[in-house]
Coordinates of C-alpha atoms in Angstrom, one line a residue:
Chain A
M1 CA 111.1 127.1 104.8
D2 CA 112.7 124.2 103.1
S3 CA 114.0 125.2 99.7
V4 CA 112.8 122.0 98.1
F5 CA 109.3 122.6 99.5
D6 CA 109.5 126.2 98.4
E7 CA 110.3 125.2 94.8
L8 CA 107.8 122.4 94.5
Y9 CA 105.1 124.6 96.0
K10 CA 105.7 127.4 93.6
K11 CA 105.9 125.2 90.5
Y12 CA 103.3 122.5 91.2
H13 CA 101.3 123.0 94.3
H14 CA 98.1 124.2 92.7
D15 CA 98.3 121.6 89.9
V16 CA 98.6 118.8 92.4
F17 CA 95.9 120.2 94.6
Q18 CA 93.5 120.7 91.7
F19 CA 94.2 117.1 90.6
L20 CA 93.4 115.7 94.1
F21 CA 90.4 118.0 94.4
Y22 CA 88.8 116.6 91.3
M23 CA 89.8 113.1 92.2
V24 CA 88.1 113.1 95.6
R25 CA 85.7 116.0 95.0
N26 CA 86.2 117.5 98.4
R27 CA 88.3 120.4 99.4
E28 CA 89.2 119.4 103.0
Q29 CA 90.1 115.9 101.8
A30 CA 92.3 117.3 99.0
E31 CA 94.0 119.5 101.6
D32 CA 94.9 116.5 103.7
L33 CA 96.0 114.4 100.7
V34 CA 98.2 117.1 99.3
Q35 CA 100.1 117.0 102.6
E36 CA 100.5 113.3 102.2
V37 CA 101.9 113.9 98.7
Y38 CA 104.6 116.2 100.2
I39 CA 105.5 113.6 102.8
R40 CA 106.0 110.9 100.2
V41 CA 107.9 113.3 98.0
F42 CA 110.3 114.1 100.7
K43 CA 110.8 110.4 101.5
S44 CA 111.7 109.6 97.9
Y45 CA 113.1 112.9 96.6
T46 CA 116.7 111.6 96.6
R47 CA 115.7 108.6 94.6
F48 CA 113.9 110.6 92.0
E49 CA 117.0 111.3 90.0
G50 CA 115.1 113.1 87.3
K51 CA 114.0 109.9 85.7
S52 CA 110.8 111.5 84.4
S53 CA 109.6 115.1 84.5
E54 CA 109.0 116.4 87.9
K55 CA 105.4 117.2 87.1
T56 CA 104.5 113.7 85.9
W57 CA 106.3 112.3 88.9
L58 CA 104.3 114.4 91.3
F59 CA 101.1 113.5 89.5
S60 CA 102.0 109.8 89.8
I61 CA 102.5 110.2 93.6
A62 CA 99.3 112.2 93.9
R63 CA 97.4 109.4 92.0
N64 CA 98.9 106.8 94.4
V65 CA 97.9 108.9 97.4
A66 CA 94.3 109.2 96.0
I67 CA 94.1 105.5 95.4
D68 CA 95.3 104.6 98.9
Y69 CA 92.7 107.0 100.2
F70 CA 89.9 105.3 98.3
R71 CA 91.3 101.9 99.4
K72 CA 91.2 102.9 103.0
Q73 CA 87.7 104.2 102.8
K74 CA 85.0 102.1 104.1
G75 CA 83.1 99.9 101.7
W76 CA 80.8 102.3 99.7
K77 CA 77.8 100.4 101.0
D78 CA 78.6 101.1 104.6
K79 CA 79.2 104.7 103.7
L80 CA 75.8 104.9 102.0
M81 CA 74.0 103.4 104.9
E82 CA 75.6 106.0 107.2
K83 CA 74.6 108.7 104.8
F84 CA 71.1 107.6 104.4
D85 CA 68.7 109.8 106.2
W86 CA 65.9 107.4 107.1
S87 CA 63.5 110.2 108.0
T88 CA 63.4 111.7 104.5
N89 CA 64.5 108.7 102.5
Q90 CA 67.3 110.6 101.0
V91 CA 71.0 110.3 100.7
K92 CA 72.7 113.0 102.6
D93 CA 75.5 114.3 100.6
D94 CA 78.3 115.3 102.9
Y95 CA 80.4 116.4 99.9
P96 CA 78.6 119.6 99.0
I97 CA 79.4 121.0 95.6
P98 CA 82.0 123.6 96.1
E99 CA 81.3 127.2 95.3
E100 CA 83.7 127.3 92.4
I101 CA 81.4 124.9 90.7
T102 CA 78.0 126.2 91.8
I103 CA 78.7 129.5 90.1
Q104 CA 79.3 127.8 86.8
K105 CA 76.7 127.2 84.2
E106 CA 74.6 124.1 84.6
E107 CA 76.4 121.9 82.1
I108 CA 79.7 122.4 84.0
Q109 CA 77.9 121.4 87.2
W110 CA 76.7 118.3 85.5
I111 CA 80.1 117.4 84.3
Y112 CA 81.4 117.8 87.8
K113 CA 78.7 115.4 89.1
C114 CA 79.4 113.0 86.2
L115 CA 83.0 112.6 87.4
E116 CA 81.5 110.7 90.3
Y117 CA 80.3 108.0 88.0
C118 CA 83.7 107.3 86.5
T119 CA 86.0 104.7 88.1
V120 CA 89.1 106.1 89.8
D121 CA 91.3 105.3 86.8
Q122 CA 88.9 106.9 84.3
R123 CA 88.6 110.0 86.5
A124 CA 92.4 110.3 86.7
V125 CA 92.7 110.1 82.9
V126 CA 90.0 112.7 82.3
I127 CA 91.4 115.1 84.8
L128 CA 95.0 114.8 83.6
R129 CA 94.1 114.9 79.9
F130 CA 91.5 117.7 79.8
I131 CA 91.6 119.7 83.0
H132 CA 95.4 119.7 83.2
D133 CA 95.9 119.5 79.5
L134 CA 98.5 116.8 79.6
S135 CA 99.4 114.9 76.4
I136 CA 98.6 111.2 76.0
A137 CA 102.3 110.5 76.5
E138 CA 102.6 112.6 79.7
T139 CA 99.4 111.0 81.1
A140 CA 100.8 107.6 80.3
K141 CA 104.0 108.5 82.2
A142 CA 102.1 109.9 85.2
L143 CA 99.9 106.9 85.5
G144 CA 102.6 104.4 84.6
W145 CA 100.5 103.0 81.7
T146 CA 101.0 102.4 78.0
E147 CA 99.7 105.1 75.7
S148 CA 97.1 102.7 74.3
K149 CA 95.7 102.1 77.8
V150 CA 95.3 105.9 78.3
K151 CA 93.5 106.1 75.0
T152 CA 91.0 103.3 75.7
T153 CA 90.4 104.5 79.3
Q154 CA 89.9 108.0 78.0
H155 CA 87.4 106.7 75.5
R156 CA 85.5 104.8 78.1
S157 CA 85.3 107.7 80.5
L158 CA 84.0 110.0 77.9
K159 CA 81.3 107.4 77.2
V160 CA 80.4 107.2 80.9
I161 CA 80.2 111.0 81.2
K162 CA 78.1 111.3 78.1
K163 CA 75.6 108.7 79.3
H164 CA 75.2 110.5 82.6
M165 CA 75.0 114.0 81.0
E166 CA 72.1 112.7 79.0
A167 CA 70.5 111.4 82.1
F168 CA 71.0 114.7 83.8
Y169 CA 69.5 116.4 80.8
E170 CA 66.4 114.3 81.0
K171 CA 65.9 114.6 84.7
E172 CA 66.8 118.2 85.3
G173 CA 67.0 120.0 82.0
M174 CA 63.6 119.1 80.9
H175 CA 62.0 121.0 83.8
S176 CA 63.3 124.3 82.7
E177 CA 63.5 124.0 79.0
K178 CA 61.8 121.7 76.6
V179 CA 63.9 120.9 73.6
R180 CA 62.6 118.6 71.0
V181 CA 65.0 115.8 70.6
E182 CA 65.3 114.3 67.1
R183 CA 67.2 111.1 66.9
Chain B
M1 CA 72.6 126.4 75.5
K2 CA 71.4 123.1 76.9
K3 CA 71.2 120.1 74.7
S4 CA 70.3 116.5 75.0
E5 CA 73.3 114.9 73.3
W6 CA 77.0 115.6 73.4
S7 CA 79.8 114.5 71.1
D8 CA 83.2 113.4 72.6
R9 CA 84.7 116.7 71.5
E10 CA 82.0 118.7 73.3
I11 CA 82.5 116.8 76.5
E12 CA 86.2 117.4 76.2
E13 CA 85.6 121.1 75.7
L14 CA 83.3 121.2 78.8
L15 CA 86.0 119.4 80.8
R16 CA 88.5 122.0 79.7
K17 CA 86.2 124.7 81.0
M18 CA 86.1 123.3 84.5
P19 CA 87.2 126.0 86.9
K20 CA 90.7 126.2 88.2
I21 CA 90.8 125.1 91.8
Q22 CA 93.3 126.7 94.2
D23 CA 94.5 125.8 97.6
Y24 CA 93.9 129.0 99.7
R25 CA 96.0 128.0 102.6
D26 CA 99.2 129.8 103.3
P27 CA 102.2 127.8 102.1
R28 CA 103.8 128.4 105.5
D29 CA 100.9 126.6 107.2
I30 CA 101.2 123.8 104.8
Y31 CA 104.8 123.4 105.5
Q32 CA 104.2 123.7 109.2
N33 CA 101.7 120.9 109.2
L34 CA 104.2 118.8 107.3
S35 CA 106.9 119.3 109.8
F36 CA 104.5 118.2 112.5
K37 CA 103.6 115.1 110.6
R38 CA 107.2 114.2 110.0
R39 CA 107.9 114.3 113.7
K40 CA 105.0 112.1 114.5
S41 CA 104.4 111.6 118.2
P42 CA 103.7 108.0 119.3
S43 CA 100.0 107.1 118.7
W44 CA 99.3 106.8 122.4
V45 CA 100.2 110.3 123.3
L46 CA 97.2 112.2 122.1
P47 CA 94.6 109.8 123.4
S48 CA 96.2 109.7 126.8
I49 CA 96.3 113.5 127.0
A50 CA 92.6 113.6 126.0
A51 CA 91.8 110.9 128.6
A52 CA 93.6 112.8 131.4
A53 CA 91.8 116.0 130.4
A54 CA 88.5 114.2 130.5
L55 CA 89.2 112.7 133.9
F56 CA 90.2 116.1 135.2
L57 CA 87.0 117.7 134.0
V58 CA 84.9 114.9 135.6
L59 CA 86.7 115.4 138.9
V60 CA 86.2 119.2 138.8
L61 CA 82.7 119.5 137.4
G62 CA 81.2 116.2 138.6
P63 CA 80.3 117.2 142.2
K64 CA 79.0 120.6 141.1
L65 CA 76.7 119.1 138.5
F66 CA 75.2 116.8 141.1
D67 CA 75.0 119.5 143.8
G68 CA 73.5 122.1 141.5
G69 CA 70.4 120.0 140.8
G70 CA 67.7 122.1 139.3
R71 CA 69.8 125.1 138.6
A72 CA 72.3 123.2 136.6
Q73 CA 69.5 121.6 134.7
L74 CA 68.1 125.0 133.9
S75 CA 71.3 126.4 132.6
L76 CA 71.8 123.4 130.5
D77 CA 68.4 123.8 129.0
K78 CA 69.2 127.4 128.2
A79 CA 72.4 126.5 126.5
G80 CA 70.5 123.8 124.5
G81 CA 67.9 126.4 123.4
E82 CA 70.6 128.7 122.1
K83 CA 72.2 126.0 120.3
T84 CA 69.2 125.0 118.3
V85 CA 68.7 128.7 117.2
E86 CA 72.3 128.7 116.1
D87 CA 71.8 125.4 114.2
K88 CA 68.8 126.7 112.4
S89 CA 70.5 129.8 111.2
L90 CA 73.5 127.7 110.1
M91 CA 71.1 125.5 108.2
R92 CA 69.6 128.4 106.5
K93 CA 73.0 129.6 105.5
N94 CA 73.8 126.3 103.9
E95 CA 70.5 126.2 102.0
T96 CA 71.2 129.4 100.3
G97 CA 74.8 128.5 99.6
A98 CA 76.7 125.6 98.5
N99 CA 74.3 122.8 99.4
K100 CA 71.5 124.1 97.3
I101 CA 71.9 121.9 94.4
T102 CA 73.7 119.0 96.0
M103 CA 70.7 116.8 95.9
S104 CA 69.9 116.1 92.3
S105 CA 67.2 113.8 91.4
M106 CA 69.9 111.3 90.4
D107 CA 71.5 111.3 93.7
K108 CA 68.4 110.0 95.2
N109 CA 68.8 106.8 93.3
S110 CA 71.5 105.3 95.4
E111 CA 71.7 102.2 93.2
K112 CA 73.0 104.2 90.4
R113 CA 75.9 105.7 92.2
A114 CA 79.1 104.4 90.9
P115 CA 81.3 103.3 93.7
E116 CA 85.0 103.8 93.5
L117 CA 85.6 100.3 92.1
M118 CA 89.2 99.3 92.2
K119 CA 90.9 96.2 90.8
S120 CA 93.3 94.7 93.3
A121 CA 95.5 92.5 91.1
V122 CA 98.0 93.3 88.4
Y123 CA 96.8 92.7 84.8
D124 CA 98.6 92.5 81.5
E125 CA 97.7 95.9 80.2
E126 CA 98.9 97.7 83.3
V127 CA 102.4 96.4 83.1
G128 CA 103.4 97.7 79.7
N129 CA 107.2 97.8 79.6
G130 CA 107.4 97.5 83.3
K131 CA 108.3 94.5 85.4
V132 CA 106.2 92.9 88.2
I133 CA 107.8 91.8 91.5
T134 CA 105.9 89.9 94.1
Y135 CA 106.9 89.6 97.8
W136 CA 105.3 87.2 100.2
I137 CA 104.8 89.0 103.5
P138 CA 103.5 87.5 106.8
D139 CA 100.2 88.9 108.1
D140 CA 100.3 90.5 111.5
Q141 CA 99.6 87.1 113.2
V142 CA 102.2 85.4 111.1
Q143 CA 99.7 82.9 110.0
N144 CA 99.3 83.6 106.3
L145 CA 101.8 84.6 103.8
I146 CA 100.3 87.4 101.7
P147 CA 101.6 88.0 98.2
V148 CA 102.0 91.7 97.5
S149 CA 103.0 92.9 94.1
M150 CA 104.3 96.0 92.5
I151 CA 105.0 97.2 89.0
I152 CA 108.4 98.7 88.4
K153 CA 107.7 101.0 85.6
D154 CA 111.2 101.7 84.4
P155 CA 113.2 98.5 85.0
Q156 CA 116.2 99.6 82.8
N157 CA 117.3 96.1 81.8
K158 CA 117.7 95.2 85.4
S159 CA 117.3 91.5 86.4
W160 CA 114.5 90.4 88.6
L161 CA 117.0 89.9 91.4
D162 CA 118.3 93.5 91.1
L163 CA 114.8 94.8 91.3
F164 CA 113.9 92.4 94.1
N165 CA 116.8 93.6 96.1
E166 CA 116.1 97.3 95.3
Q167 CA 112.4 97.3 96.1
M168 CA 112.4 95.2 99.2
E169 CA 113.7 98.1 101.2
R170 CA 110.8 100.2 100.2
L171 CA 108.0 97.8 101.3
N172 CA 105.5 99.4 103.6
E173 CA 104.5 96.4 105.6
D174 CA 103.3 98.4 108.7
G175 CA 101.2 100.6 106.5
W176 CA 99.5 97.6 104.9
G177 CA 98.8 96.1 108.3
L178 CA 101.3 93.2 107.9
T179 CA 104.4 92.1 109.8
D180 CA 107.5 94.1 109.1
Y181 CA 109.7 91.5 107.5
Y182 CA 111.7 93.0 104.7
P183 CA 114.4 93.7 103.8
I184 CA 115.7 90.1 104.2
K185 CA 119.1 90.2 105.9
A186 CA 121.0 88.1 103.3
K187 CA 123.0 88.5 100.2
F188 CA 121.5 87.0 97.1
S189 CA 123.7 86.1 94.2
L190 CA 122.7 84.4 91.0
D191 CA 124.7 81.5 89.6
K192 CA 123.4 81.8 86.0
K193 CA 125.3 78.8 84.7
N194 CA 123.7 76.4 87.2
Q195 CA 120.4 78.3 87.4
T196 CA 120.9 78.5 91.2
L197 CA 120.4 81.3 93.7
D198 CA 122.9 81.5 96.5
V199 CA 121.5 83.0 99.7
N200 CA 124.2 84.0 102.2
V201 CA 123.0 85.2 105.7
P202 CA 125.4 86.7 108.3
S203 CA 126.4 84.7 111.3
D204 CA 124.1 86.7 113.6
H205 CA 121.1 86.2 111.3
P206 CA 117.7 86.2 113.0
Y207 CA 116.1 83.4 110.9
G208 CA 117.0 80.5 113.2
Q209 CA 114.2 81.1 115.6
G210 CA 111.1 83.2 116.3
A211 CA 107.6 83.0 114.8
A212 CA 108.0 85.3 111.9
N213 CA 111.5 84.2 111.2
E214 CA 110.8 80.5 110.9
K215 CA 108.7 81.4 107.9
F216 CA 112.0 82.2 106.2
I217 CA 112.2 79.0 104.1
D218 CA 108.6 79.4 103.0
I219 CA 109.0 83.0 102.1
L220 CA 112.2 82.4 100.3
K221 CA 110.6 79.6 98.2
K222 CA 107.5 81.6 97.4
D223 CA 109.4 84.8 96.6
I224 CA 111.7 82.9 94.2
A225 CA 108.9 80.9 92.6
S226 CA 106.8 84.0 92.0
N227 CA 109.6 86.1 90.4
S228 CA 111.8 83.6 88.6
N229 CA 112.0 80.2 87.0
L230 CA 114.8 79.0 89.3
K231 CA 114.6 75.5 90.7
K232 CA 117.4 75.5 93.3
V233 CA 118.6 77.6 96.1
R234 CA 121.8 77.1 98.1
L235 CA 121.9 78.4 101.6
F236 CA 125.0 79.8 103.3
T237 CA 125.9 81.3 106.7
N238 CA 128.7 83.8 106.5
G239 CA 130.0 81.9 103.4
K240 CA 129.8 78.4 104.9
P241 CA 127.2 76.0 103.4
G242 CA 123.9 75.7 105.2
I243 CA 121.7 77.7 107.6
E244 CA 120.8 76.5 111.0
F245 CA 117.0 76.6 111.7
G246 CA 115.6 75.9 115.2
N247 CA 112.9 73.5 113.9
Y248 CA 114.6 71.9 110.9
G249 CA 118.3 71.8 111.7
N250 CA 121.0 72.7 109.2
I251 CA 119.6 73.1 105.7
P252 CA 122.1 73.5 102.8
E253 CA 119.8 73.5 99.9
L254 CA 116.1 74.2 98.9
T255 CA 114.3 72.9 95.8
I256 CA 111.7 75.3 94.4
E257 CA 108.6 73.7 93.1
P258 CA 105.9 75.9 91.8
E259 CA 102.9 75.7 94.1
K260 CA 99.6 75.3 92.5
N261 CA 95.9 74.6 93.0
H262 CA 95.1 76.9 95.9
A263 CA 91.9 78.8 96.4
F264 CA 92.0 82.5 97.0
L265 CA 90.2 83.9 100.0
F266 CA 90.0 87.3 101.6
Y267 CA 92.3 88.5 104.4
Y268 CA 91.3 91.8 106.1
P269 CA 94.4 93.3 107.8
N270 CA 92.0 95.4 109.9
K271 CA 88.3 96.0 109.7
N272 CA 86.9 98.2 107.0
E273 CA 90.0 98.2 104.8
S274 CA 90.1 96.4 101.5
P275 CA 91.1 92.8 101.7
F276 CA 94.2 91.1 100.4
L277 CA 93.5 88.2 98.2
V278 CA 95.4 85.3 99.7
P279 CA 95.9 81.7 98.6
T280 CA 94.9 78.9 101.1
I281 CA 97.6 76.8 102.5
E282 CA 95.7 73.7 101.4
S283 CA 95.8 72.8 97.8
F284 CA 92.8 71.2 96.0
K285 CA 92.5 68.4 93.5
T286 CA 90.1 70.1 91.2
I287 CA 89.1 73.7 90.6
K288 CA 85.5 72.7 91.6
D289 CA 86.8 71.8 95.1
A290 CA 88.7 75.1 95.2
L291 CA 85.6 77.1 94.2
I292 CA 83.5 75.4 96.9
A293 CA 86.3 76.2 99.4
M294 CA 86.0 79.9 98.5
K295 CA 82.4 79.9 99.9
K296 CA 83.5 79.3 103.4
D297 CA 85.5 81.3 106.0
L298 CA 88.6 79.7 107.3
P299 CA 88.5 81.1 110.9
D300 CA 91.6 79.2 111.9
Y301 CA 93.6 81.3 109.5
G302 CA 91.6 84.5 109.8
L303 CA 90.6 84.1 106.2
K304 CA 87.1 85.2 105.0
K305 CA 85.1 83.6 102.2
S306 CA 85.6 85.2 98.9
M307 CA 82.9 83.8 96.7
M308 CA 79.9 86.2 96.3
F309 CA 78.6 84.5 93.2
E310 CA 76.2 81.7 93.4
L311 CA 78.1 79.5 91.0
Q312 CA 76.7 76.4 89.5
E313 CA 79.7 74.2 90.0
K314 CA 78.1 71.3 88.1
D315 CA 78.0 73.3 84.9
L316 CA 81.6 74.2 85.1
A317 CA 83.6 73.5 81.9
I318 CA 87.1 74.0 80.8
R319 CA 87.8 74.6 77.1
N320 CA 91.1 75.9 75.6
K321 CA 92.4 76.9 79.0
T322 CA 89.3 79.0 79.6
L323 CA 87.0 78.4 82.5
H324 CA 83.3 78.6 81.8
V325 CA 81.0 78.9 84.8
S326 CA 77.4 79.8 85.2
V327 CA 75.6 81.6 88.0
K328 CA 72.2 80.7 89.4
K329 CA 69.6 82.4 87.3
D330 CA 67.9 84.4 90.1
S331 CA 71.1 85.2 92.0
K332 CA 71.7 88.7 92.9
I333 CA 75.1 90.1 91.9
K334 CA 75.9 93.7 92.7
N335 CA 78.3 96.0 90.8
D336 CA 80.2 96.8 94.0
Q337 CA 83.7 96.6 95.4
Q338 CA 83.2 93.4 97.3
T339 CA 81.9 91.6 94.2
L340 CA 84.7 92.9 92.1
F341 CA 87.3 91.5 94.6
S342 CA 85.3 88.3 94.6
Y343 CA 85.5 88.1 90.8
E344 CA 89.3 88.7 91.0
A345 CA 89.5 85.9 93.6
L346 CA 87.8 83.7 91.0
L347 CA 90.3 84.8 88.3
L348 CA 93.3 84.1 90.6
T349 CA 92.0 80.7 91.6
A350 CA 91.5 79.8 87.9
K351 CA 95.1 80.8 87.3
E352 CA 96.2 78.4 90.1
F353 CA 94.8 75.6 87.9
G354 CA 96.7 76.7 84.9
L355 CA 93.8 78.4 83.2
E356 CA 94.2 81.6 81.3
K357 CA 90.7 83.1 80.9
V358 CA 87.4 83.1 82.7
V359 CA 83.9 83.5 81.3
I360 CA 80.6 83.7 83.2
N361 CA 77.8 82.4 81.2
D362 CA 74.3 84.0 81.6
A363 CA 75.7 86.5 84.1
P364 CA 72.7 88.3 85.7
L365 CA 74.8 91.5 85.6
K366 CA 76.7 92.6 82.5
Q367 CA 79.6 94.3 84.2
I368 CA 81.4 94.6 87.5
G369 CA 83.8 97.6 87.6
P370 CA 85.9 97.2 84.5
F371 CA 85.1 93.5 83.8
H372 CA 82.5 92.5 81.3
L373 CA 81.4 89.2 82.9
S374 CA 80.2 87.4 79.8
E375 CA 83.4 88.1 77.9
E376 CA 86.6 86.2 78.3
N377 CA 88.7 87.9 80.9
K378 CA 92.4 87.2 81.3
V379 CA 93.6 86.0 84.6
P380 CA 95.9 88.5 86.4
I381 CA 99.7 88.5 86.2
A382 CA 100.0 88.8 90.0
P383 CA 97.8 89.4 93.1
N384 CA 97.5 92.4 95.4
L385 CA 99.0 95.4 93.6
R386 CA 100.3 98.0 96.0
N387 CA 102.0 101.3 95.1
I388 CA 105.4 102.3 96.1
D389 CA 106.5 105.8 95.2
Y390 CA 109.8 105.5 93.4

C-alpha cells in the first residue's frame, strides 16, 4: 500500500469518516465520500506544504466533499416526493438510524435526529467542536472562517438543536413519562 | 433522566457523548477502490458491457421463454412466491432492528424537515482574511459566461494577479458542467505605474478562432473587472503588440469598463444540480425592469427565471443604498433551497445597481436558510462560490 495512504489512514481515517458520517447521517454515503476525500488529498498533497495542521486540512477537504455531495443531490422537494409513501401517507426514511445510535439512550438519539434540522454549516461546526473536540481556532481553520463566525454559528446551531429537543420531548417523551414543566 | 429544557452546556455535553463511529472496512479494500477510481475507465465502457450482456441474454433466453409457454410461466410464479416470502422475513428483520424508531412523529411532518439549505454566493463574513477571486467560465454551449468564485484563505500578501494565475490551473470546469477553458494560455504582467495589464499570448495561441476562444476578449474583460480596478489592458502576441482575432482583426488594447445593471437568472449545468446564478447579457435601465426580467425564462440563452417571490414592484424604494421591496400579502414563500437561491439572485441583482443591502417588508416568512428576510441583508461579495482543495 501507498505509504502516504497508510500514514493518513492510521492517523485520521476514523476521524474523517466519523465527521462525514455525522454530516450525511448515512454509513454507505460516508464510505463513498471518504474515498473522494482520499482522491482529493492525493491530487493536492504536494501543494499542501504543511500550511496548516494535517488534521484541519483533511477536515476542510472532507467538508468540501460533503458540501459538493449536498449540492449534487436533487432538490429536497423532489427527494421528499420520491420518499413519500402515498399508501400510508408517511415519509419513508431511507436513512435508517444506525445501530450505534439506536443502542444509546433516548436523548442521544434525539440529538442525532436534531442534527438533521441544522444547516450544513451549523452541523459542521457542532460536529467539529463537540464530537471531535476541536478548539474554536482549529474549527475556524478547518472551515476557513473567522473565529467569530464559528462562535455565532455554534450559538445558532445549539439554539436549533435545543428547539427540536424540546419538540421531541413534547411529542415523544410525554408518552412515557409525565414531568411537570414549570416555566 | 428526561427533561423538557436543556441549557447550551447540557446540549454540548450530550453532543460530546455521541458514539464514536468507525469505518469497519479493511484499509486495503479502501485503498484498492481508490486505485480503481484513479484509473477511471471512460464512461462508456461499463454501459456498453452491460448492454452487450443484456443483448446476449435476450438472444439466449428469448426463444426459450416464448417456447416454454405455460411451463416457463409456472416456474416464474414459483420464483415470485419465494421472493415474497424472503421479502417478508427481511422486513421483519428490519422492524426489529435499526428501522424501529426511524419514524418519529416529527418525521411525519414533512414541512418541518430542514432541507440542506446552502448559500451559493460569497459573503463578507466568510472571507475573513482571505481573498476572493472570480473567473468567468463559458457554459457548455458557450452561450453564457458564468462567474465562479473562490476564497483563497491564506493569500500571504500575494497580489490578485498572483492568485489569479495560481488558481486558474485548479479550476474544475468539467466537474461543474462548464467548458474547460482555463488556464488561459498567456503571460500576464502588471504595469503598476500605468495601471495597465499586459497580456502576452504565444504565436500559436488558440484565441483567434473557434466558438469558445472567441469569447477571449469578453472573458478577459470580465475577469479583470471582477478582480481588480484596472482600466486598461495591452495585448501582445509573442511580444509584438496586438492579438489577431478572426472576427475583429488585430486588437492592441482593451478598455475595461465595469459592467452594471444586469439581472441574475438561473443556469442549470445539467438537470437536478444546483443552478449557477448568472447575469443576463442585456443590461436594464432600472432595477424594477431587472426584477421583472427575473420572472421570465430566457430560453435562447438556456437561462431559467430566478424570481420565486411575488414582488410588488410598484412599492419598491431605495433609501441609503438599501433596496426595500414588499411581497404580495398572500404569496407563498417556502423556506427551501430554490427560494434561497432566488433570494440570492435578488441580492446580486441589487448589487448590480450599486445597492448594498436589501430588506423585504412584510415578508410572509421570517427566514430563508440563514437570511432573516425583514432585516437588512448585505449583498454578496461575489457570486457562485465553489470549493477548490488547496
